[in-house]
mmCIF file of C-alpha atoms in Angstrom:
data_model
loop_
_atom_site.group_PDB
_atom_site.id
_atom_site.type_symbol
_atom_site.label_atom_id
_atom_site.label_comp_id
_atom_site.label_asym_id
_atom_site.label_seq_id
_atom_site.Cartn_x
_atom_site.Cartn_y
_atom_site.Cartn_z
ATOM 1 C CA MET N 19 -101.458 12.836 53.342
ATOM 2 C CA LYS N 20 -99.429 11.000 50.703
ATOM 3 C CA SER N 21 -96.097 9.372 51.469
ATOM 4 C CA GLY N 22 -93.261 11.897 51.161
ATOM 5 C CA GLU N 23 -95.655 14.867 51.254
ATOM 6 C CA LYS N 24 -94.829 17.550 53.824
ATOM 7 C CA PRO N 25 -97.498 18.946 56.124
ATOM 8 C CA ALA N 26 -99.005 22.321 55.185
ATOM 9 C CA LYS N 27 -97.552 23.963 58.310
ATOM 10 C CA SER N 28 -94.014 23.007 57.268
ATOM 11 C CA ARG N 29 -94.518 24.478 53.781
ATOM 12 C CA GLU N 30 -96.025 27.641 55.282
ATOM 13 C CA LYS N 31 -93.018 28.098 57.584
ATOM 14 C CA LYS N 32 -90.607 27.759 54.653
ATOM 15 C CA VAL N 33 -92.530 30.364 52.662
ATOM 16 C CA LYS N 34 -92.337 32.779 55.579
ATOM 17 C CA SER N 35 -88.575 32.213 55.903
ATOM 18 C CA ARG N 36 -88.164 32.736 52.168
ATOM 19 C CA GLU N 37 -90.091 36.021 52.322
ATOM 20 C CA LYS N 38 -88.079 37.199 55.329
ATOM 21 C CA ILE N 39 -84.784 36.421 53.570
ATOM 22 C CA ILE N 40 -85.834 38.352 50.457
ATOM 23 C CA ALA N 41 -87.021 41.321 52.552
ATOM 24 C CA LEU N 42 -83.803 41.470 54.593
ATOM 25 C CA LEU N 43 -81.577 41.226 51.528
ATOM 26 C CA SER N 44 -83.584 43.903 49.751
ATOM 27 C CA GLN N 45 -82.765 46.245 52.648
ATOM 28 C CA GLY N 46 -79.135 45.274 53.219
ATOM 29 C CA ASN N 47 -77.532 43.051 50.637
ATOM 30 C CA THR N 48 -74.193 42.627 52.423
ATOM 31 C CA LEU N 49 -75.542 40.320 55.156
ATOM 32 C CA SER N 50 -73.817 36.979 55.447
ATOM 33 C CA ALA N 51 -75.833 33.784 55.369
ATOM 34 C CA ALA N 52 -75.111 33.285 59.087
ATOM 35 C CA ALA N 53 -76.328 36.830 59.875
ATOM 36 C CA LEU N 54 -79.499 36.149 57.889
ATOM 37 C CA ALA N 55 -80.140 32.962 59.856
ATOM 38 C CA GLN N 56 -79.660 34.821 63.114
ATOM 39 C CA ARG N 57 -82.036 37.641 62.120
ATOM 40 C CA ILE N 58 -84.851 35.333 61.043
ATOM 41 C CA ARG N 59 -84.141 32.927 63.909
ATOM 42 C CA ILE N 60 -83.527 29.793 61.880
ATOM 43 C CA PRO N 61 -81.271 27.416 63.797
ATOM 44 C CA PRO N 62 -77.948 26.916 61.991
ATOM 45 C CA PRO N 63 -76.667 25.524 59.787
ATOM 46 C CA LYS N 64 -78.775 23.315 57.560
ATOM 47 C CA PRO N 65 -82.228 24.980 57.282
ATOM 48 C CA TRP N 66 -81.008 28.416 56.233
ATOM 49 C CA LYS N 67 -78.424 26.998 53.852
ATOM 50 C CA LYS N 68 -81.227 25.035 52.224
ATOM 51 C CA GLN N 69 -83.392 28.184 51.935
ATOM 52 C CA ILE N 70 -80.538 30.213 50.399
ATOM 53 C CA ALA N 71 -79.743 27.393 47.964
ATOM 54 C CA ARG N 72 -83.409 27.119 46.966
ATOM 55 C CA LEU N 73 -83.687 30.896 46.413
ATOM 56 C CA LYS N 74 -80.535 30.813 44.260
ATOM 57 C CA ALA N 75 -81.837 27.821 42.286
ATOM 58 C CA ASP N 76 -85.171 29.576 41.722
ATOM 59 C CA GLY N 77 -83.320 32.594 40.342
ATOM 60 C CA VAL N 78 -84.541 34.900 43.122
ATOM 61 C CA LEU N 79 -81.107 35.463 44.700
ATOM 62 C CA ARG N 80 -77.710 35.894 43.135
ATOM 63 C CA ARG N 81 -74.358 36.140 44.932
ATOM 64 C CA ILE N 82 -72.109 38.842 43.496
ATOM 65 C CA GLY N 83 -68.438 38.561 44.398
ATOM 66 C CA PRO N 84 -66.702 36.343 46.935
ATOM 67 C CA ASP N 85 -68.061 35.123 50.278
ATOM 68 C CA LYS N 86 -66.045 37.804 52.056
ATOM 69 C CA GLY N 87 -66.602 41.202 50.520
ATOM 70 C CA GLY N 88 -69.364 40.184 48.135
ATOM 71 C CA TYR N 89 -73.068 40.900 48.348
ATOM 72 C CA TRP N 90 -76.477 39.434 47.570
ATOM 73 C CA GLN N 91 -78.675 40.625 44.733
ATOM 74 C CA VAL N 92 -82.427 40.067 44.876
ATOM 75 C CA VAL N 93 -83.467 39.490 41.285
ATOM 76 C CA GLU N 94 -86.661 41.241 40.258
ATOM 77 C CA LYS N 95 -88.896 38.911 38.276
ATOM 78 C CA THR N 96 -90.973 40.501 35.518
ATOM 79 C CA ASP N 97 -93.861 38.364 34.331
#
């Protein structure tokens, strides 16, 4: 393994978390980030914040409205 390279198991776990987040938000887009973390059993606060930020940066998730009263939108990618 190269220096700075993460083990395959770590990458696999992140992919699973990412998929779970997308699935949950597709069903109920008004979940808070903390509620998401609780449902997929990611210990707060850093790991789930990182996953949400990565999904937003990748253009998969978009936050519509304010933190209180807003909702998440899962962006459908068409390739």
